[in-house]
Amino acid sequence: MAGKRLLAGAARVDITPAMGTCLTGAPGLRRPAEILIDPLFAKALVLDDGERRLCILSLDLLAVTEEWGDKIRHGAKDRFGLDPDAVMVHTMSNHAAPGLGHTSLRLESEYIPPELSWIRGADEAYNPVAVERTLEAIGLALEDMQPVRVGVASGAENRVTFNRRLVMRDGTGQMGLCGRPPSDVAYREGPIDPELGVVSFTAESLRPVALLLHHTCNAVHDFPMRCVSADWPGAWSSRVRAICGDDCVPLVIAGCGANIDHGDPLNPAHVDTTERMGATLAEATVPVLKRLVYQDDSRLDCATRVIRIPLRRVPEHKLAEAKALLARHPTPTWDAGLEGIPTEWGWTHSLMRLEADRVFRKDPYWGFEIQAFRIGDFALVAWNGTVFVEAQLRLKMESPAARTFVANMSNGYAGYVPTALALECGGYETWTSSNSKLVPEALDMIVDSSVELLGSLFS
């Protein structure tokens, strides 16, 4: 389909929460927003090749549940006629922002009174506001449709991201040092993904209407403070917008950074700030923009499937511990420690274990959505968990597309999806609960199915 005319429109709408809105990022931690560092945006890119429309949404939020992702996708259908399967709702894993929907505890619990509903992982008053403003961004993008060409290029940037998982000499694994001396460390558990990818939707004026900016890292610079910030994705996109012009809408596609952070646990001298990371990524973006290769093929297509992944069972002794703790403390206390663990964490995590057990007993499988977009020779794949980077690296190597980006934390939230090695070694991301529940084979199942799905689009 060489020479096919492609239209693109892009827009952004402010989704900054109001003062006092509860920020998310750690189960049970109360963080009402008290100061604004920089605004949050919902960014929309709509593409149309005359036969198919695709919509990519990049939200400066922590995560989105299936329920609220569907509200956006079906809202886009009702209001604009878009196919819900052709709408991608991607979030930044931004720990200085609200979440969209209850990510920690989906199910209502007799332990949580209505006035403490934020413990479940969201501020319920914020959700409808964010949905409405996101739909507004789609509408504005549709009003701005214009002919574009698609250019794609990548570089490598490895100065600002680090695998945060460490294997200790006793064989255990953990996130960072956790108070242990560096002499206890045997090795880093895994790699990073250094790719800095750019897709430009360039207008006849030679200016980009929108950019997809791809890099892989968690966004936790301002956690656990009570400030609102767009973290490194916001800093990067703001600097790129300053380079390319105010009419350009840069959308960050944050890759699978479940085990990737911007702080180096083995190098205390590393300068780790939002501003430095944004500046470093922007500096590295300029030569990539100069190397863009424009595609002759501009066809659009999409496919989605839900695979059923078996759930892990919460060990009986962990269930017993959780039940015993909640029996002693049927309501949370906030001003004291409990058995060496901050009360809000231990109390909430006990509920998360009970919820995982309830979900398993109802249905021992989890429906995990995989969504794939084809844009000419380029592929964008969305996964709805916080996935370890190893899966993304394997997919990029096996994809039939010329270049493939992965959008982590999209369309829903399945919790952490660790490697089999991480589950064997242990550590925060592996503790079986509503936040980490899929079997060790899950990563391979997700990648295998994604390769199949891409094969159907690129055959």
Coordinates of C-alpha atoms in Angstrom, one line a residue:
M1 CA 0.0 0.0 0.0
A2 CA 2.8 2.4 -0.9
G3 CA 1.7 6.0 -1.3
K4 CA -1.5 5.6 0.8
R5 CA -2.5 8.9 2.3
L6 CA -2.2 9.0 6.1
L7 CA -3.9 11.6 8.3
A8 CA -2.9 12.4 11.9
G9 CA -4.1 14.7 14.6
A10 CA -2.8 15.2 18.1
A11 CA -3.8 17.2 21.2
R12 CA -3.1 17.4 24.9
V13 CA -5.5 18.3 27.8
D14 CA -4.5 19.1 31.3
I15 CA -5.5 16.3 33.8
T16 CA -3.7 17.8 36.9
P17 CA -5.6 16.7 40.0
A18 CA -7.0 19.2 42.5
M19 CA -5.4 19.9 45.9
G20 CA -6.0 17.0 48.3
T21 CA -6.5 14.3 45.6
C22 CA -4.8 11.1 46.8
L23 CA -1.7 10.2 44.9
T24 CA -0.9 6.5 44.4
G25 CA 2.2 4.3 44.1
A26 CA 2.3 2.3 47.3
P27 CA -0.5 0.3 48.9
G28 CA -2.0 1.9 51.9
L29 CA 0.2 5.1 51.9
R30 CA -1.9 8.2 52.2
R31 CA -0.5 11.0 50.0
P32 CA -2.9 13.9 49.4
A33 CA -1.6 16.2 46.7
E34 CA -0.2 19.4 48.3
I35 CA 2.0 21.1 45.7
L36 CA 2.3 21.1 41.9
I37 CA 5.8 20.6 40.4
D38 CA 4.5 20.4 36.8
P39 CA 1.1 19.6 35.2
L40 CA -0.2 16.3 34.1
F41 CA -1.6 15.7 30.6
A42 CA -3.7 13.4 28.6
K43 CA -2.2 13.3 25.2
A44 CA -4.1 11.8 22.2
L45 CA -2.9 10.8 18.7
V46 CA -5.4 9.8 16.1
L47 CA -4.4 8.2 12.8
D48 CA -6.5 7.6 9.8
D49 CA -5.6 5.9 6.5
G50 CA -9.0 6.0 5.0
E51 CA -9.9 2.5 6.0
R52 CA -8.8 2.3 9.7
R53 CA -8.5 4.7 12.6
L54 CA -6.2 4.2 15.5
C55 CA -6.0 6.2 18.7
I56 CA -3.0 6.2 21.0
L57 CA -3.5 7.8 24.5
S58 CA -0.5 8.6 26.7
L59 CA -1.6 9.6 30.3
D60 CA 0.7 11.0 32.9
L61 CA -0.8 8.7 35.6
L62 CA 0.3 5.7 37.6
A63 CA -1.9 3.0 36.0
V64 CA -5.4 2.3 34.7
T65 CA -7.7 -0.6 35.6
E66 CA -9.6 -2.5 33.0
E67 CA -12.9 -0.9 34.2
W68 CA -11.7 2.7 33.7
G69 CA -9.7 1.8 30.5
D70 CA -12.9 0.5 29.1
K71 CA -14.8 3.6 30.1
I72 CA -12.4 5.6 27.9
R73 CA -12.3 3.2 25.0
H74 CA -16.1 2.8 24.9
G75 CA -16.5 6.5 25.5
A76 CA -14.4 7.1 22.4
K77 CA -16.7 4.7 20.5
D78 CA -19.9 6.4 21.7
R79 CA -18.7 9.9 21.2
F80 CA -16.4 9.6 18.1
G81 CA -17.2 6.3 16.5
L82 CA -13.8 4.8 17.2
D83 CA -13.4 1.0 17.5
P84 CA -12.6 0.3 21.2
D85 CA -10.0 -2.3 20.1
A86 CA -8.3 0.5 18.2
V87 CA -8.0 2.7 21.2
M88 CA -4.8 2.3 23.4
V89 CA -4.9 3.7 26.9
H90 CA -1.3 3.9 28.1
T91 CA 0.0 5.2 31.5
M92 CA 3.4 6.2 32.7
S93 CA 3.8 4.2 35.9
N94 CA 4.1 7.7 37.4
H95 CA 4.3 7.5 41.2
A96 CA 3.7 11.3 41.6
A97 CA 0.2 11.1 40.2
P98 CA -3.2 9.5 40.8
G99 CA -4.2 6.1 39.4
L100 CA -7.3 5.6 37.3
G101 CA -9.2 2.9 39.2
H102 CA -8.4 0.8 42.2
T103 CA -5.1 -0.9 41.4
S104 CA -4.3 -2.4 44.8
L105 CA -7.7 -3.8 45.9
R106 CA -10.3 -4.3 43.2
L107 CA -12.9 -5.9 45.5
E108 CA -14.8 -4.1 48.2
S109 CA -13.8 -5.2 51.7
E110 CA -15.6 -5.0 55.0
Y111 CA -12.3 -3.8 56.5
I112 CA -12.3 -0.5 54.4
P113 CA -14.9 2.1 55.3
P114 CA -16.1 4.4 52.5
E115 CA -14.1 7.4 53.8
L116 CA -10.9 5.3 53.4
S117 CA -11.6 4.0 49.8
W118 CA -8.3 5.5 48.6
I119 CA -6.6 2.6 50.4
R120 CA -7.8 0.5 47.5
G121 CA -5.5 2.5 45.1
A122 CA -7.4 5.4 43.7
D123 CA -9.2 8.6 44.6
E124 CA -12.7 8.0 43.3
A125 CA -13.5 11.6 42.8
Y126 CA -10.7 12.0 40.3
N127 CA -11.6 9.1 38.0
P128 CA -14.5 10.6 36.0
V129 CA -12.7 13.9 35.7
A130 CA -9.7 12.2 34.1
V131 CA -11.9 10.2 31.7
E132 CA -13.8 13.3 30.5
R133 CA -10.6 15.2 29.9
T134 CA -9.1 12.3 28.1
L135 CA -12.1 12.1 25.8
E136 CA -11.8 15.9 25.2
A137 CA -8.2 15.3 24.0
I138 CA -9.4 12.7 21.5
G139 CA -12.0 15.2 20.2
L140 CA -9.4 17.9 19.8
A141 CA -7.1 15.5 18.0
L142 CA -9.8 14.7 15.5
E143 CA -10.3 18.4 14.8
D144 CA -6.6 18.7 13.8
M145 CA -6.3 15.9 11.2
Q146 CA -3.8 16.6 8.5
P147 CA -1.6 14.7 6.0
V148 CA 1.6 13.3 7.5
R149 CA 4.5 11.0 6.6
V150 CA 5.8 8.5 9.2
G151 CA 9.5 8.5 10.1
V152 CA 11.1 6.0 12.5
A153 CA 14.5 5.8 14.1
S154 CA 16.2 4.7 17.3
G155 CA 19.3 5.4 19.3
A156 CA 20.7 4.0 22.6
E157 CA 20.8 5.7 26.0
N158 CA 22.1 3.8 28.9
R159 CA 23.3 6.6 31.3
V160 CA 20.0 7.1 33.2
T161 CA 18.4 3.7 33.8
F162 CA 19.5 0.7 35.9
N163 CA 18.1 -2.8 36.7
R164 CA 17.0 -2.3 40.3
R165 CA 16.9 -6.1 41.1
L166 CA 20.0 -7.4 42.9
V167 CA 20.8 -11.0 43.7
M168 CA 22.6 -11.3 47.0
R169 CA 25.3 -13.8 47.8
D170 CA 22.9 -15.9 49.8
G171 CA 20.8 -16.4 46.6
T172 CA 17.9 -14.1 47.5
G173 CA 16.8 -11.3 45.3
Q174 CA 15.5 -7.8 46.2
M175 CA 14.8 -4.4 44.9
G176 CA 17.9 -2.3 45.7
L177 CA 20.1 -2.8 48.7
C178 CA 17.2 -2.5 51.3
G179 CA 19.8 -1.5 54.0
R180 CA 22.2 -4.3 53.2
P181 CA 25.9 -3.5 52.5
P182 CA 27.1 -3.6 48.9
S183 CA 29.4 -6.4 49.9
D184 CA 26.3 -8.7 50.1
V185 CA 25.6 -8.2 46.4
A186 CA 26.5 -11.0 44.0
Y187 CA 25.2 -9.4 40.7
R188 CA 22.4 -7.5 39.0
E189 CA 19.6 -9.8 38.2
G190 CA 18.9 -8.6 34.7
P191 CA 19.5 -6.2 31.9
I192 CA 18.0 -2.8 30.9
D193 CA 16.6 -1.8 27.5
P194 CA 18.7 1.2 26.3
E195 CA 16.6 1.9 23.2
L196 CA 15.5 5.5 22.7
G197 CA 13.0 5.2 19.9
V198 CA 11.2 8.0 18.0
V199 CA 8.3 7.8 15.5
S200 CA 7.6 11.2 13.9
F201 CA 4.3 12.0 12.2
T202 CA 5.6 14.9 10.1
A203 CA 3.3 17.4 8.3
E204 CA 3.9 18.9 4.9
S205 CA 5.4 21.9 6.7
L206 CA 8.2 19.6 7.8
R207 CA 7.1 20.0 11.4
P208 CA 6.0 17.0 13.4
V209 CA 2.4 16.9 14.4
A210 CA 3.2 14.4 17.0
L211 CA 6.1 12.2 18.2
L212 CA 6.1 8.8 19.9
L213 CA 9.1 8.8 22.3
H214 CA 10.0 5.4 23.6
H215 CA 12.3 4.6 26.6
T216 CA 12.0 2.2 29.5
C217 CA 12.1 3.1 33.1
N218 CA 9.9 3.4 36.2
A219 CA 8.8 6.9 37.2
V220 CA 9.5 7.3 40.9
H221 CA 11.7 10.4 41.3
D222 CA 9.1 12.2 43.5
F223 CA 7.8 9.2 45.4
P224 CA 6.8 9.2 48.3
M225 CA 6.4 13.0 48.5
R226 CA 3.0 14.7 48.3
C227 CA 3.8 16.6 45.1
V228 CA 2.3 16.3 41.7
S229 CA 4.8 15.8 38.9
A230 CA 5.0 14.3 35.4
D231 CA 8.4 12.8 36.3
W232 CA 10.9 11.9 33.6
P233 CA 8.3 11.4 30.8
G234 CA 7.0 14.9 31.4
A235 CA 10.5 16.4 31.5
W236 CA 11.6 14.6 28.4
S237 CA 8.5 15.5 26.4
S238 CA 8.6 19.1 27.5
R239 CA 12.1 19.5 26.3
V240 CA 11.4 17.8 23.0
R241 CA 8.4 20.0 22.5
A242 CA 10.6 23.1 23.0
I243 CA 12.9 21.7 20.3
C244 CA 10.2 20.8 17.8
G245 CA 7.7 23.6 18.4
D246 CA 4.6 24.2 20.5
D247 CA 2.4 22.7 17.8
C248 CA 4.1 19.3 18.3
V249 CA 2.5 16.8 20.8
P250 CA 5.2 14.4 22.1
L251 CA 3.6 11.2 23.5
V252 CA 5.9 9.1 25.7
I253 CA 5.6 5.3 25.3
A254 CA 7.1 4.0 28.5
G255 CA 8.4 0.5 28.1
C256 CA 8.4 -2.5 30.5
G257 CA 10.2 -0.9 33.5
A258 CA 8.9 -3.0 36.3
N259 CA 12.5 -3.9 37.3
I260 CA 14.1 -0.7 35.8
D261 CA 14.7 2.5 37.9
H262 CA 16.5 5.7 37.3
G263 CA 18.5 5.4 40.6
D264 CA 21.5 3.2 40.6
P265 CA 21.6 1.2 43.9
L266 CA 25.3 0.3 43.3
N267 CA 26.5 3.9 42.6
P268 CA 25.6 6.4 45.3
A269 CA 27.4 9.1 43.4
H270 CA 24.9 8.9 40.4
V271 CA 23.0 12.1 40.0
D272 CA 19.4 11.1 39.8
T273 CA 16.9 14.0 39.2
T274 CA 13.9 14.4 36.9
E275 CA 15.6 17.4 35.3
R276 CA 18.8 15.6 34.5
M277 CA 17.0 12.5 33.1
G278 CA 14.8 14.6 30.9
A279 CA 17.7 16.7 29.7
T280 CA 19.8 13.6 28.9
L281 CA 17.0 11.9 27.0
A282 CA 16.2 15.1 25.1
E283 CA 19.9 15.6 24.2
A284 CA 20.0 12.0 22.9
T285 CA 16.7 12.5 20.9
V286 CA 18.1 15.2 18.6
P287 CA 20.5 12.9 16.7
V288 CA 17.7 10.3 16.4
L289 CA 15.4 12.9 14.8
K290 CA 18.1 13.6 12.3
R291 CA 18.2 9.9 11.3
L292 CA 14.5 9.4 10.8
V293 CA 13.7 7.0 7.9
Y294 CA 10.4 7.7 6.3
Q295 CA 8.2 4.8 5.4
D296 CA 6.6 4.3 2.0
D297 CA 4.0 1.9 3.6
S298 CA 1.5 3.8 5.8
R299 CA -1.2 1.2 6.2
L300 CA -2.9 0.9 9.6
D301 CA -4.2 -2.2 11.3
C302 CA -4.8 -3.5 14.8
A303 CA -5.5 -6.7 16.6
T304 CA -6.2 -7.6 20.2
R305 CA -6.6 -10.8 22.2
V306 CA -7.0 -11.9 25.8
I307 CA -5.0 -14.8 27.0
R308 CA -5.9 -16.8 30.1
I309 CA -2.9 -17.0 32.4
P310 CA -2.9 -19.3 35.5
L311 CA -2.8 -17.5 38.8
R312 CA -0.4 -18.4 41.6
R313 CA -1.9 -19.4 44.9
V314 CA -1.1 -17.5 48.1
P315 CA 0.9 -19.8 50.4
E316 CA -1.3 -21.1 53.3
H317 CA 1.1 -19.8 55.9
K318 CA 1.0 -16.3 54.3
L319 CA -2.8 -16.4 54.3
A320 CA -2.8 -17.4 58.0
E321 CA -0.4 -14.5 58.8
A322 CA -2.7 -12.1 57.0
K323 CA -5.9 -13.3 58.7
A324 CA -4.2 -13.2 62.1
L325 CA -3.0 -9.6 61.6
L326 CA -6.4 -8.4 60.5
A327 CA -8.1 -10.2 63.4
R328 CA -5.9 -8.2 65.7
H329 CA -6.3 -5.0 63.8
P330 CA -9.7 -5.0 62.0
T331 CA -9.2 -1.3 61.2
P332 CA -5.9 0.4 60.1
T333 CA -3.8 2.4 62.5
W334 CA -1.5 5.0 61.1
D335 CA 0.8 6.2 63.9
A336 CA 2.7 3.1 64.9
G337 CA 4.7 0.2 63.5
L338 CA 3.4 -3.3 63.5
E339 CA 5.8 -6.2 63.9
G340 CA 8.6 -4.2 62.3
I341 CA 6.5 -3.2 59.3
P342 CA 4.8 0.2 58.8
T343 CA 1.2 -0.5 59.8
E344 CA -0.4 0.9 56.7
W345 CA 1.8 -1.4 54.5
G346 CA 1.4 -4.6 56.5
W347 CA -2.3 -4.0 57.0
T348 CA -3.0 -3.2 53.4
H349 CA -0.8 -6.0 52.1
S350 CA -2.7 -8.5 54.2
L351 CA -5.9 -7.4 52.5
M352 CA -4.1 -7.8 49.1
R353 CA -3.2 -11.4 50.0
L354 CA -6.8 -12.2 51.0
E355 CA -8.1 -10.6 47.7
A356 CA -5.7 -12.7 45.7
D357 CA -7.0 -15.8 47.4
R358 CA -10.6 -14.8 46.8
V359 CA -9.9 -14.2 43.1
F360 CA -8.1 -17.5 42.7
R361 CA -11.0 -19.5 44.3
K362 CA -13.5 -17.8 41.9
D363 CA -11.4 -18.4 38.8
P364 CA -7.8 -19.6 38.8
Y365 CA -7.0 -17.7 35.6
W366 CA -6.4 -14.1 34.7
G367 CA -7.5 -12.5 31.5
F368 CA -4.5 -10.6 30.1
E369 CA -5.1 -8.4 27.2
I370 CA -2.5 -8.0 24.4
Q371 CA -3.1 -5.2 21.9
A372 CA -1.0 -4.6 18.7
F373 CA -1.0 -1.7 16.3
R374 CA 0.6 -1.7 12.9
I375 CA 1.6 1.7 11.5
G376 CA 3.3 0.9 8.2
D377 CA 6.4 -1.2 9.0
F378 CA 6.3 -0.2 12.7
A379 CA 4.5 -2.0 15.5
L380 CA 3.3 -0.8 18.9
V381 CA 2.3 -3.5 21.4
A382 CA 0.4 -2.8 24.6
W383 CA 0.5 -5.0 27.7
N384 CA -1.7 -4.5 30.7
G385 CA 0.6 -5.3 33.6
T386 CA 3.9 -3.9 35.0
V387 CA 6.1 -6.3 33.1
F388 CA 9.8 -7.1 33.6
V389 CA 12.0 -5.8 30.8
E390 CA 13.2 -9.2 29.7
A391 CA 9.9 -9.9 28.0
Q392 CA 10.1 -6.6 26.0
L393 CA 13.6 -7.4 24.9
R394 CA 12.6 -10.8 23.6
L395 CA 9.6 -9.5 21.8
K396 CA 11.7 -6.8 20.0
M397 CA 14.1 -9.5 18.8
E398 CA 11.3 -11.9 17.6
S399 CA 8.8 -9.3 16.2
P400 CA 8.2 -9.5 12.4
A401 CA 8.0 -5.6 12.3
A402 CA 11.0 -3.5 11.3
R403 CA 10.8 -1.9 14.7
T404 CA 8.6 -2.6 17.7
F405 CA 7.9 -0.5 20.8
V406 CA 6.1 -1.9 23.9
A407 CA 3.7 0.2 25.9
N408 CA 3.7 -1.1 29.5
M409 CA 0.8 -0.4 31.9
S410 CA -1.9 -0.1 29.2
N411 CA -5.6 -0.8 29.1
G412 CA -5.7 -2.4 32.5
Y413 CA -3.6 -3.6 35.4
A414 CA -2.5 -7.2 36.0
G415 CA 0.1 -6.2 38.6
Y416 CA 3.8 -7.2 38.5
V417 CA 4.8 -9.9 35.9
P418 CA 8.3 -11.0 37.0
T419 CA 10.7 -13.5 35.4
A420 CA 10.9 -17.0 36.6
L421 CA 14.3 -16.2 38.1
A422 CA 12.9 -13.3 40.1
L423 CA 10.2 -15.5 41.5
E424 CA 12.8 -18.0 42.5
C425 CA 15.0 -15.4 44.2
G426 CA 12.1 -13.5 45.8
G427 CA 11.7 -9.8 46.7
Y428 CA 9.0 -7.2 46.6
E429 CA 7.8 -7.7 43.1
T430 CA 7.3 -11.4 43.6
W431 CA 5.2 -11.4 46.8
T432 CA 2.0 -13.2 45.9
S433 CA -0.9 -10.8 46.3
S434 CA -3.3 -8.9 44.2
N435 CA -0.2 -6.9 43.0
S436 CA 1.8 -10.0 41.8
K437 CA -0.2 -13.1 41.0
L438 CA 0.7 -14.7 37.6
V439 CA 2.6 -18.0 37.3
P440 CA 6.3 -18.0 36.4
E441 CA 5.4 -19.0 32.8
A442 CA 3.4 -15.8 32.3
L443 CA 6.2 -13.8 30.6
D444 CA 6.8 -16.5 27.9
M445 CA 3.0 -16.9 27.4
I446 CA 2.7 -13.1 26.8
V447 CA 5.6 -12.9 24.4
D448 CA 4.6 -16.0 22.5
S449 CA 1.1 -14.7 22.0
S450 CA 2.3 -11.2 21.1
V451 CA 4.6 -12.6 18.4
E452 CA 1.6 -14.6 17.0
L453 CA -0.6 -11.5 17.0
L454 CA 2.0 -9.4 15.2
G455 CA 2.4 -12.2 12.7
S456 CA -1.3 -11.9 11.8
L457 CA -0.8 -8.1 11.2
F458 CA 2.5 -8.4 9.2
S459 CA 1.9 -11.6 7.3

